GROMACS .gro file of C-alpha atoms in nm:
model
  358
    1UNK     CA    1   0.753   1.796  -1.271
    2UNK     CA    2   0.982   1.529  -1.120
    3UNK     CA    3   0.821   1.249  -0.926
    4UNK     CA    4   0.917   1.105  -0.591
    5UNK     CA    5   0.926   0.735  -0.502
    6UNK     CA    6   0.949   0.591  -0.152
    7UNK     CA    7   1.039   0.222  -0.131
    8UNK     CA    8   0.975   0.085   0.218
    9UNK     CA    9   1.030  -0.279   0.311
   10UNK     CA   10   1.018  -0.378   0.676
   11UNK     CA   11   0.968  -0.684   0.892
   12UNK     CA   12   1.082  -0.794   1.239
   13UNK     CA   13   1.403  -0.983   1.294
   14UNK     CA   14   1.361  -1.329   1.445
   15UNK     CA   15   1.064  -1.550   1.521
   16UNK     CA   16   0.804  -1.276   1.474
   17UNK     CA   17   0.886  -1.237   1.105
   18UNK     CA   18   0.596  -1.332   0.876
   19UNK     CA   19   0.735  -1.210   0.544
   20UNK     CA   20   1.077  -1.156   0.393
   21UNK     CA   21   0.984  -0.802   0.294
   22UNK     CA   22   1.329  -0.677   0.199
   23UNK     CA   23   1.373  -0.954  -0.059
   24UNK     CA   24   1.166  -0.753  -0.307
   25UNK     CA   25   1.381  -0.439  -0.290
   26UNK     CA   26   1.653  -0.556  -0.534
   27UNK     CA   27   1.381  -0.627  -0.792
   28UNK     CA   28   1.220  -0.288  -0.739
   29UNK     CA   29   1.556  -0.112  -0.736
   30UNK     CA   30   1.631  -0.260  -1.079
   31UNK     CA   31   1.336  -0.065  -1.224
   32UNK     CA   32   1.431   0.279  -1.363
   33UNK     CA   33   1.313   0.560  -1.132
   34UNK     CA   34   1.101   0.719  -1.405
   35UNK     CA   35   0.912   0.390  -1.451
   36UNK     CA   36   0.860   0.348  -1.076
   37UNK     CA   37   0.711   0.696  -1.067
   38UNK     CA   38   0.538   0.719  -1.403
   39UNK     CA   39   0.706   1.055  -1.465
   40UNK     CA   40   0.990   1.169  -1.691
   41UNK     CA   41   1.232   1.189  -1.395
   42UNK     CA   42   1.207   1.084  -1.033
   43UNK     CA   43   1.391   1.079  -0.702
   44UNK     CA   44   1.393   0.744  -0.520
   45UNK     CA   45   1.427   0.695  -0.144
   46UNK     CA   46   1.481   0.337  -0.026
   47UNK     CA   47   1.426   0.217   0.332
   48UNK     CA   48   1.528  -0.145   0.394
   49UNK     CA   49   1.436  -0.290   0.736
   50UNK     CA   50   1.452   0.045   0.920
   51UNK     CA   51   1.495   0.035   1.297
   52UNK     CA   52   1.320   0.349   1.425
   53UNK     CA   53   0.965   0.470   1.347
   54UNK     CA   54   1.075   0.833   1.382
   55UNK     CA   55   1.337   0.781   1.109
   56UNK     CA   56   1.070   0.642   0.876
   57UNK     CA   57   0.842   0.934   0.963
   58UNK     CA   58   1.115   1.182   0.874
   59UNK     CA   59   1.161   1.026   0.528
   60UNK     CA   60   0.785   0.999   0.475
   61UNK     CA   61   0.737   1.364   0.572
   62UNK     CA   62   1.007   1.476   0.329
   63UNK     CA   63   0.855   1.270   0.048
   64UNK     CA   64   0.508   1.410   0.122
   65UNK     CA   65   0.644   1.764   0.097
   66UNK     CA   66   0.769   1.709  -0.259
   67UNK     CA   67   0.553   1.905  -0.504
   68UNK     CA   68   0.528   1.642  -0.781
   69UNK     CA   69   0.359   1.300  -0.797
   70UNK     CA   70   0.445   1.065  -0.511
   71UNK     CA   71   0.439   0.684  -0.531
   72UNK     CA   72   0.488   0.483  -0.211
   73UNK     CA   73   0.569   0.112  -0.233
   74UNK     CA   74   0.532  -0.070   0.100
   75UNK     CA   75   0.610  -0.438   0.170
   76UNK     CA   76   0.587  -0.565   0.525
   77UNK     CA   77   0.362  -0.689   0.800
   78UNK     CA   78   0.091  -0.536   1.015
   79UNK     CA   79   0.052  -0.583   1.390
   80UNK     CA   80  -0.178  -0.431   1.651
   81UNK     CA   81  -0.048  -0.249   1.955
   82UNK     CA   82  -0.177  -0.394   2.280
   83UNK     CA   83  -0.297  -0.065   2.426
   84UNK     CA   84  -0.511   0.084   2.150
   85UNK     CA   85  -0.537  -0.212   1.913
   86UNK     CA   86  -0.448  -0.007   1.607
   87UNK     CA   87  -0.250  -0.131   1.305
   88UNK     CA   88   0.122  -0.059   1.287
   89UNK     CA   89   0.384  -0.148   1.025
   90UNK     CA   90   0.628  -0.371   1.212
   91UNK     CA   91   0.993  -0.267   1.191
   92UNK     CA   92   1.314  -0.462   1.255
   93UNK     CA   93   1.299  -0.439   1.637
   94UNK     CA   94   0.924  -0.490   1.672
   95UNK     CA   95   0.789  -0.760   1.902
   96UNK     CA   96   0.425  -0.815   2.005
   97UNK     CA   97   0.494  -0.642   2.337
   98UNK     CA   98   0.669  -0.337   2.189
   99UNK     CA   99   0.453  -0.253   1.886
  100UNK     CA  100   0.350   0.089   2.022
  101UNK     CA  101   0.712   0.199   2.059
  102UNK     CA  102   0.904   0.019   1.785
  103UNK     CA  103   0.659   0.002   1.491
  104UNK     CA  104   0.524   0.270   1.257
  105UNK     CA  105   0.158   0.357   1.334
  106UNK     CA  106  -0.035   0.320   1.011
  107UNK     CA  107  -0.226   0.640   1.080
  108UNK     CA  108   0.104   0.833   1.058
  109UNK     CA  109   0.109   0.748   0.688
  110UNK     CA  110  -0.246   0.876   0.647
  111UNK     CA  111  -0.171   1.196   0.841
  112UNK     CA  112   0.147   1.285   0.653
  113UNK     CA  113  -0.021   1.244   0.313
  114UNK     CA  114  -0.342   1.421   0.413
  115UNK     CA  115  -0.296   1.757   0.242
  116UNK     CA  116  -0.128   1.645  -0.077
  117UNK     CA  117  -0.311   1.748  -0.395
  118UNK     CA  118  -0.585   1.529  -0.532
  119UNK     CA  119  -0.454   1.258  -0.763
  120UNK     CA  120  -0.089   1.320  -0.671
  121UNK     CA  121  -0.033   1.021  -0.440
  122UNK     CA  122  -0.042   0.647  -0.507
  123UNK     CA  123   0.026   0.371  -0.255
  124UNK     CA  124   0.110   0.017  -0.368
  125UNK     CA  125   0.094  -0.219  -0.070
  126UNK     CA  126   0.192  -0.581  -0.012
  127UNK     CA  127   0.122  -0.653   0.353
  128UNK     CA  128   0.093  -0.963   0.570
  129UNK     CA  129  -0.100  -0.973   0.897
  130UNK     CA  130  -0.066  -1.189   1.205
  131UNK     CA  131  -0.379  -1.371   1.325
  132UNK     CA  132  -0.491  -1.097   1.565
  133UNK     CA  133  -0.451  -0.823   1.306
  134UNK     CA  134  -0.615  -1.034   1.036
  135UNK     CA  135  -0.926  -1.070   1.251
  136UNK     CA  136  -0.924  -0.694   1.317
  137UNK     CA  137  -0.903  -0.621   0.944
  138UNK     CA  138  -1.210  -0.834   0.876
  139UNK     CA  139  -1.413  -0.575   1.071
  140UNK     CA  140  -1.209  -0.256   1.019
  141UNK     CA  141  -1.085  -0.111   0.689
  142UNK     CA  142  -0.719  -0.017   0.658
  143UNK     CA  143  -0.747   0.362   0.641
  144UNK     CA  144  -0.477   0.500   0.412
  145UNK     CA  145  -0.637   0.841   0.359
  146UNK     CA  146  -0.927   0.970   0.153
  147UNK     CA  147  -0.703   1.166  -0.084
  148UNK     CA  148  -0.479   0.879  -0.203
  149UNK     CA  149  -0.505   0.605  -0.463
  150UNK     CA  150  -0.438   0.274  -0.286
  151UNK     CA  151  -0.378  -0.064  -0.451
  152UNK     CA  152  -0.243  -0.393  -0.324
  153UNK     CA  153  -0.329  -0.673  -0.088
  154UNK     CA  154  -0.315  -0.782   0.275
  155UNK     CA  155  -0.242  -1.153   0.314
  156UNK     CA  156  -0.345  -1.370   0.609
  157UNK     CA  157  -0.080  -1.531   0.830
  158UNK     CA  158   0.134  -1.789   0.648
  159UNK     CA  159   0.158  -2.145   0.768
  160UNK     CA  160   0.345  -2.198   1.092
  161UNK     CA  161   0.724  -2.197   1.064
  162UNK     CA  162   0.689  -2.041   0.719
  163UNK     CA  163   0.814  -1.701   0.612
  164UNK     CA  164   0.608  -1.567   0.322
  165UNK     CA  165   0.734  -1.371   0.023
  166UNK     CA  166   0.593  -1.036  -0.100
  167UNK     CA  167   0.455  -1.204  -0.412
  168UNK     CA  168   0.223  -0.918  -0.512
  169UNK     CA  169   0.502  -0.659  -0.496
  170UNK     CA  170   0.738  -0.891  -0.679
  171UNK     CA  171   0.478  -0.922  -0.956
  172UNK     CA  172   0.447  -0.542  -0.969
  173UNK     CA  173   0.826  -0.507  -0.997
  174UNK     CA  174   0.847  -0.774  -1.268
  175UNK     CA  175   0.583  -0.595  -1.476
  176UNK     CA  176   0.761  -0.260  -1.435
  177UNK     CA  177   1.097  -0.407  -1.538
  178UNK     CA  178   0.956  -0.423  -1.891
  179UNK     CA  179   1.013  -0.047  -1.898
  180UNK     CA  180   0.644   0.046  -1.917
  181UNK     CA  181   0.429   0.163  -1.625
  182UNK     CA  182   0.059   0.110  -1.693
  183UNK     CA  183  -0.195   0.316  -1.497
  184UNK     CA  184  -0.205   0.203  -1.131
  185UNK     CA  185  -0.539   0.026  -1.160
  186UNK     CA  186  -0.415  -0.176  -1.459
  187UNK     CA  187  -0.082  -0.246  -1.291
  188UNK     CA  188  -0.274  -0.375  -0.990
  189UNK     CA  189  -0.495  -0.606  -1.197
  190UNK     CA  190  -0.195  -0.740  -1.390
  191UNK     CA  191  -0.006  -0.810  -1.066
  192UNK     CA  192  -0.304  -0.998  -0.920
  193UNK     CA  193  -0.341  -1.199  -1.240
  194UNK     CA  194   0.030  -1.286  -1.247
  195UNK     CA  195   0.015  -1.396  -0.884
  196UNK     CA  196  -0.290  -1.613  -0.950
  197UNK     CA  197  -0.126  -1.771  -1.254
  198UNK     CA  198   0.185  -1.857  -1.053
  199UNK     CA  199  -0.022  -1.994  -0.767
  200UNK     CA  200   0.125  -1.766  -0.503
  201UNK     CA  201  -0.049  -1.558  -0.238
  202UNK     CA  202  -0.410  -1.580  -0.138
  203UNK     CA  203  -0.372  -1.795   0.171
  204UNK     CA  204  -0.547  -2.131   0.202
  205UNK     CA  205  -0.843  -2.031  -0.015
  206UNK     CA  206  -0.746  -1.720  -0.204
  207UNK     CA  207  -0.825  -1.522   0.110
  208UNK     CA  208  -0.617  -1.210   0.046
  209UNK     CA  209  -0.784  -0.882   0.132
  210UNK     CA  210  -0.756  -0.689  -0.196
  211UNK     CA  211  -0.706  -0.312  -0.175
  212UNK     CA  212  -0.832  -0.105  -0.469
  213UNK     CA  213  -0.923   0.258  -0.404
  214UNK     CA  214  -0.868   0.492  -0.702
  215UNK     CA  215  -0.869   0.809  -0.492
  216UNK     CA  216  -1.081   1.124  -0.526
  217UNK     CA  217  -1.236   1.238  -0.849
  218UNK     CA  218  -1.112   1.541  -1.041
  219UNK     CA  219  -1.222   1.874  -0.896
  220UNK     CA  220  -1.186   1.761  -0.536
  221UNK     CA  221  -1.167   2.074  -0.314
  222UNK     CA  222  -0.843   1.953  -0.158
  223UNK     CA  223  -0.672   1.994  -0.496
  224UNK     CA  224  -0.800   2.351  -0.531
  225UNK     CA  225  -0.686   2.435  -0.178
  226UNK     CA  226  -0.343   2.280  -0.232
  227UNK     CA  227  -0.300   2.479  -0.554
  228UNK     CA  228  -0.392   2.800  -0.372
  229UNK     CA  229  -0.133   2.728  -0.100
  230UNK     CA  230   0.138   2.652  -0.355
  231UNK     CA  231   0.072   2.984  -0.529
  232UNK     CA  232   0.083   3.176  -0.198
  233UNK     CA  233  -0.292   3.254  -0.185
  234UNK     CA  234  -0.329   3.150   0.179
  235UNK     CA  235  -0.637   3.362   0.251
  236UNK     CA  236  -0.821   3.210  -0.047
  237UNK     CA  237  -0.728   2.859   0.067
  238UNK     CA  238  -0.859   2.924   0.419
  239UNK     CA  239  -1.179   3.084   0.292
  240UNK     CA  240  -1.256   2.780   0.077
  241UNK     CA  241  -1.181   2.540   0.364
  242UNK     CA  242  -1.399   2.752   0.595
  243UNK     CA  243  -1.693   2.722   0.354
  244UNK     CA  244  -1.659   2.344   0.351
  245UNK     CA  245  -1.625   2.343   0.731
  246UNK     CA  246  -1.952   2.539   0.770
  247UNK     CA  247  -2.133   2.318   0.518
  248UNK     CA  248  -2.017   2.000   0.691
  249UNK     CA  249  -2.116   2.135   1.032
  250UNK     CA  250  -2.461   2.228   0.899
  251UNK     CA  251  -2.513   1.891   0.729
  252UNK     CA  252  -2.358   1.656   0.984
  253UNK     CA  253  -2.304   1.851   1.307
  254UNK     CA  254  -2.009   2.057   1.437
  255UNK     CA  255  -1.832   1.757   1.595
  256UNK     CA  256  -1.886   1.520   1.301
  257UNK     CA  257  -1.582   1.370   1.131
  258UNK     CA  258  -1.660   1.568   0.816
  259UNK     CA  259  -1.664   1.900   1.002
  260UNK     CA  260  -1.358   1.819   1.213
  261UNK     CA  261  -1.168   1.717   0.900
  262UNK     CA  262  -1.210   2.069   0.762
  263UNK     CA  263  -1.112   2.223   1.096
  264UNK     CA  264  -0.793   2.014   1.077
  265UNK     CA  265  -0.734   2.132   0.721
  266UNK     CA  266  -0.765   2.493   0.839
  267UNK     CA  267  -0.519   2.425   1.120
  268UNK     CA  268  -0.265   2.303   0.865
  269UNK     CA  269  -0.339   2.597   0.637
  270UNK     CA  270  -0.262   2.837   0.923
  271UNK     CA  271   0.072   2.663   0.969
  272UNK     CA  272   0.150   2.697   0.596
  273UNK     CA  273   0.057   3.066   0.617
  274UNK     CA  274   0.307   3.120   0.900
  275UNK     CA  275   0.043   3.177   1.171
  276UNK     CA  276   0.130   2.926   1.447
  277UNK     CA  277  -0.104   3.088   1.702
  278UNK     CA  278  -0.406   3.037   1.477
  279UNK     CA  279  -0.290   2.684   1.395
  280UNK     CA  280  -0.242   2.599   1.763
  281UNK     CA  281  -0.586   2.737   1.850
  282UNK     CA  282  -0.748   2.528   1.575
  283UNK     CA  283  -0.578   2.210   1.689
  284UNK     CA  284  -0.686   2.278   2.049
  285UNK     CA  285  -1.042   2.318   1.919
  286UNK     CA  286  -1.022   1.985   1.735
  287UNK     CA  287  -0.888   1.802   2.042
  288UNK     CA  288  -1.155   1.946   2.273
  289UNK     CA  289  -1.430   1.865   2.024
  290UNK     CA  290  -1.317   1.505   1.995
  291UNK     CA  291  -1.305   1.466   2.372
  292UNK     CA  292  -1.651   1.622   2.410
  293UNK     CA  293  -1.777   1.380   2.145
  294UNK     CA  294  -1.666   1.092   2.369
  295UNK     CA  295  -1.340   0.992   2.203
  296UNK     CA  296  -1.088   0.861   2.460
  297UNK     CA  297  -0.771   1.058   2.539
  298UNK     CA  298  -0.564   0.774   2.388
  299UNK     CA  299  -0.743   0.788   2.051
  300UNK     CA  300  -0.491   0.856   1.770
  301UNK     CA  301  -0.689   1.152   1.637
  302UNK     CA  302  -0.701   1.311   1.984
  303UNK     CA  303  -0.331   1.253   2.055
  304UNK     CA  304  -0.238   1.382   1.709
  305UNK     CA  305  -0.441   1.702   1.757
  306UNK     CA  306  -0.279   1.775   2.094
  307UNK     CA  307   0.070   1.694   1.963
  308UNK     CA  308   0.022   1.931   1.670
  309UNK     CA  309  -0.115   2.203   1.899
  310UNK     CA  310   0.191   2.157   2.120
  311UNK     CA  311   0.428   2.184   1.825
  312UNK     CA  312   0.261   2.497   1.688
  313UNK     CA  313   0.255   2.657   2.033
  314UNK     CA  314   0.633   2.620   2.042
  315UNK     CA  315   0.649   2.840   1.728
  316UNK     CA  316   0.447   3.130   1.875
  317UNK     CA  317   0.678   3.427   1.936
  318UNK     CA  318   0.428   3.681   2.075
  319UNK     CA  319   0.427   3.641   2.457
  320UNK     CA  320   0.059   3.735   2.502
  321UNK     CA  321  -0.094   3.469   2.275
  322UNK     CA  322   0.173   3.221   2.391
  323UNK     CA  323   0.062   3.261   2.754
  324UNK     CA  324  -0.307   3.233   2.662
  325UNK     CA  325  -0.262   2.926   2.445
  326UNK     CA  326  -0.013   2.773   2.689
  327UNK     CA  327  -0.268   2.779   2.970
  328UNK     CA  328  -0.518   2.597   2.749
  329UNK     CA  329  -0.252   2.350   2.639
  330UNK     CA  330  -0.153   2.271   3.000
  331UNK     CA  331  -0.514   2.190   3.084
  332UNK     CA  332  -0.544   1.970   2.776
  333UNK     CA  333  -0.207   1.796   2.831
  334UNK     CA  334  -0.327   1.697   3.177
  335UNK     CA  335  -0.599   1.493   3.009
  336UNK     CA  336  -0.404   1.387   2.698
  337UNK     CA  337  -0.038   1.329   2.795
  338UNK     CA  338   0.037   1.157   2.462
  339UNK     CA  339   0.287   0.880   2.389
  340UNK     CA  340   0.600   1.082   2.469
  341UNK     CA  341   0.700   1.122   2.832
  342UNK     CA  342   0.753   1.473   2.967
  343UNK     CA  343   0.517   1.660   2.733
  344UNK     CA  344   0.314   1.812   3.018
  345UNK     CA  345   0.628   1.908   3.210
  346UNK     CA  346   0.764   2.081   2.900
  347UNK     CA  347   0.454   2.299   2.859
  348UNK     CA  348   0.449   2.387   3.230
  349UNK     CA  349   0.816   2.489   3.228
  350UNK     CA  350   0.780   2.703   2.918
  351UNK     CA  351   0.460   2.863   3.045
  352UNK     CA  352   0.625   2.946   3.376
  353UNK     CA  353   0.912   3.111   3.189
  354UNK     CA  354   0.668   3.318   2.982
  355UNK     CA  355   0.481   3.432   3.293
  356UNK     CA  356   0.800   3.550   3.464
  357UNK     CA  357   0.872   3.763   3.158
  358UNK     CA  358   0.563   3.965   3.236
   0.00000   0.00000   0.00000
């Protein structure tokens, strides 16, 4: 099966730039697509200093939907938004004051890759962090998703008036240009060793935060569920997810992260099965549960659940369920307006139209 490769290099223009991320793209682009992917053939998508986070999300979503192996190479810098203090990948127009609107939230990457089959996704990351983000990372792991293999490094801020180079990613590209792609864990170790030998990276005292997560083991239930979806066995996929949801609720509580994860999986499975009403209802349940558990309305997981409920509600064609779910969505949107202006007004207008239809 053909592989898919996403090459993403991004950093702000001007004084806020910490790393010349795009400088590594010509080296990566010189590697044959099959070697970048580790498959016989591969499609490559390259994003060099993109301007809009929504444009990156569109490409990421398309890559995540590809059925074969996916390898994502990311070079760039991380910054925190001032409102929620969550990591974002800075894009060309990003400034410290506009991170929330001009940068790519890191949790978008995690969310888009969430339901890919076990062992089918590898991320290779070469990231730099400003001082604020570096301190945040010392206490908070960079969550790239439980279902993905993740290798790379996050480097501390370079010296003042210095723009760093993506030395780890350049080492990866140099190794791959030999025409051979070792397994990701070996590629990672070789890139670290090459960087150490050349005396690059690591900050003042070899302080890089090294990322090495091999991903889930074989037999992970997500892989079984994904295979069932791909073969059209939607009821089997939902039944398996429901069993894991009940087990997690019994072991950890109905509003635990483990239980809510499986509720989210079932919401996505309903979408894949063409049942937007059931998907919307599940996402509303997730959002309410998170709020009851004390998560703030601005929490990414809460906003994401409401946004997905809103999107699925827009796909419901039966007026009865649409009115019922719309009323619940209006109440929830009043508490969780989300990052986009006008979301509550949109639901109210559509619900009013449905009610006049009788």
